[in-house]
Coordinates of C-alpha atoms in Angstrom, one line a residue:
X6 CA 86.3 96.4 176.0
X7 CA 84.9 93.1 177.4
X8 CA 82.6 93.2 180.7
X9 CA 84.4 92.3 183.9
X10 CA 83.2 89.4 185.4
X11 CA 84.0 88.3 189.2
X12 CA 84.4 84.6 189.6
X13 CA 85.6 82.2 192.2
X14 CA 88.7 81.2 193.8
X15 CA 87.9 77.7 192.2
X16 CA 87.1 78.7 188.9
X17 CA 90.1 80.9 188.5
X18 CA 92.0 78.0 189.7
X19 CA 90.4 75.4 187.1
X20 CA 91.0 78.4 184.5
X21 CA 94.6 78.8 184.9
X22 CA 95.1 74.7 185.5
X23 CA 93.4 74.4 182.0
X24 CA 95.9 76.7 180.5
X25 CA 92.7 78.9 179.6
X26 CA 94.1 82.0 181.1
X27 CA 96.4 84.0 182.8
X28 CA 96.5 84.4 186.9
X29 CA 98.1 88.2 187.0
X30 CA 98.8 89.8 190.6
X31 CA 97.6 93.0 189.7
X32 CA 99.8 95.1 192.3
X33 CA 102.5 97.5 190.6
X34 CA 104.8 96.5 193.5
X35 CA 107.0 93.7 192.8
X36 CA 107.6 93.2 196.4
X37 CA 103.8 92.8 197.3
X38 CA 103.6 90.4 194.2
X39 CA 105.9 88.0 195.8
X40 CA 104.5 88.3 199.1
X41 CA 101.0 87.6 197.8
X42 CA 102.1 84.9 194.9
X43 CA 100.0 82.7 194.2
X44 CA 101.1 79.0 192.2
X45 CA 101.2 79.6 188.6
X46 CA 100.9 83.3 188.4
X47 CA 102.6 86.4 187.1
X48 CA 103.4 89.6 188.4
X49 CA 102.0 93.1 186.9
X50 CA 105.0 93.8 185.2
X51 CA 106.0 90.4 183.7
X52 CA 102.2 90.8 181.7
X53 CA 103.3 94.4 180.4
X54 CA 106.1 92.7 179.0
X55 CA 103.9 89.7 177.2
X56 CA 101.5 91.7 176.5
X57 CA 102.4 92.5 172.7
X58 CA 103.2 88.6 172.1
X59 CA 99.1 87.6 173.9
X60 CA 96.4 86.8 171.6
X61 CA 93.7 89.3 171.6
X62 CA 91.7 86.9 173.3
X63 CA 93.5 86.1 176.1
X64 CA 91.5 85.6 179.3
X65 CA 93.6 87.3 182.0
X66 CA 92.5 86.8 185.8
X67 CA 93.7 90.0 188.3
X68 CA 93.7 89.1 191.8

């Protein structure tokens, strides 16, 4: 398993923007993901669902 590694606001936005990695709301709760969405990320559940078709090395950002 890779190290977790905290990184800014701005970098996960320059990440994502880049098409370098995922932005996942990492609440089960569907309802809390749309509350707390954030532009150009996924919920919890829609990454289960991808998660078969992701390359290995995926960067994926939970906030």
């Amino acid at each position: 398993m890779a190290d977790i590694e905290r990184i800014s606001a701005q970098q996960a936005h320059a990440k994502t923007k880049a098409n370098q990695a995922l932005l996942v709301c990492a609440y089960e709760d569907e309802a809390k993901c749309r509350m707390l969405n954030l532009d150009g990320s996924i919920s919890f559940a829609s990454l289960q669902s991808r998660a078969a078709s992701l390359p290995k090395t995926q960067e994926i950002i939970f906030y």
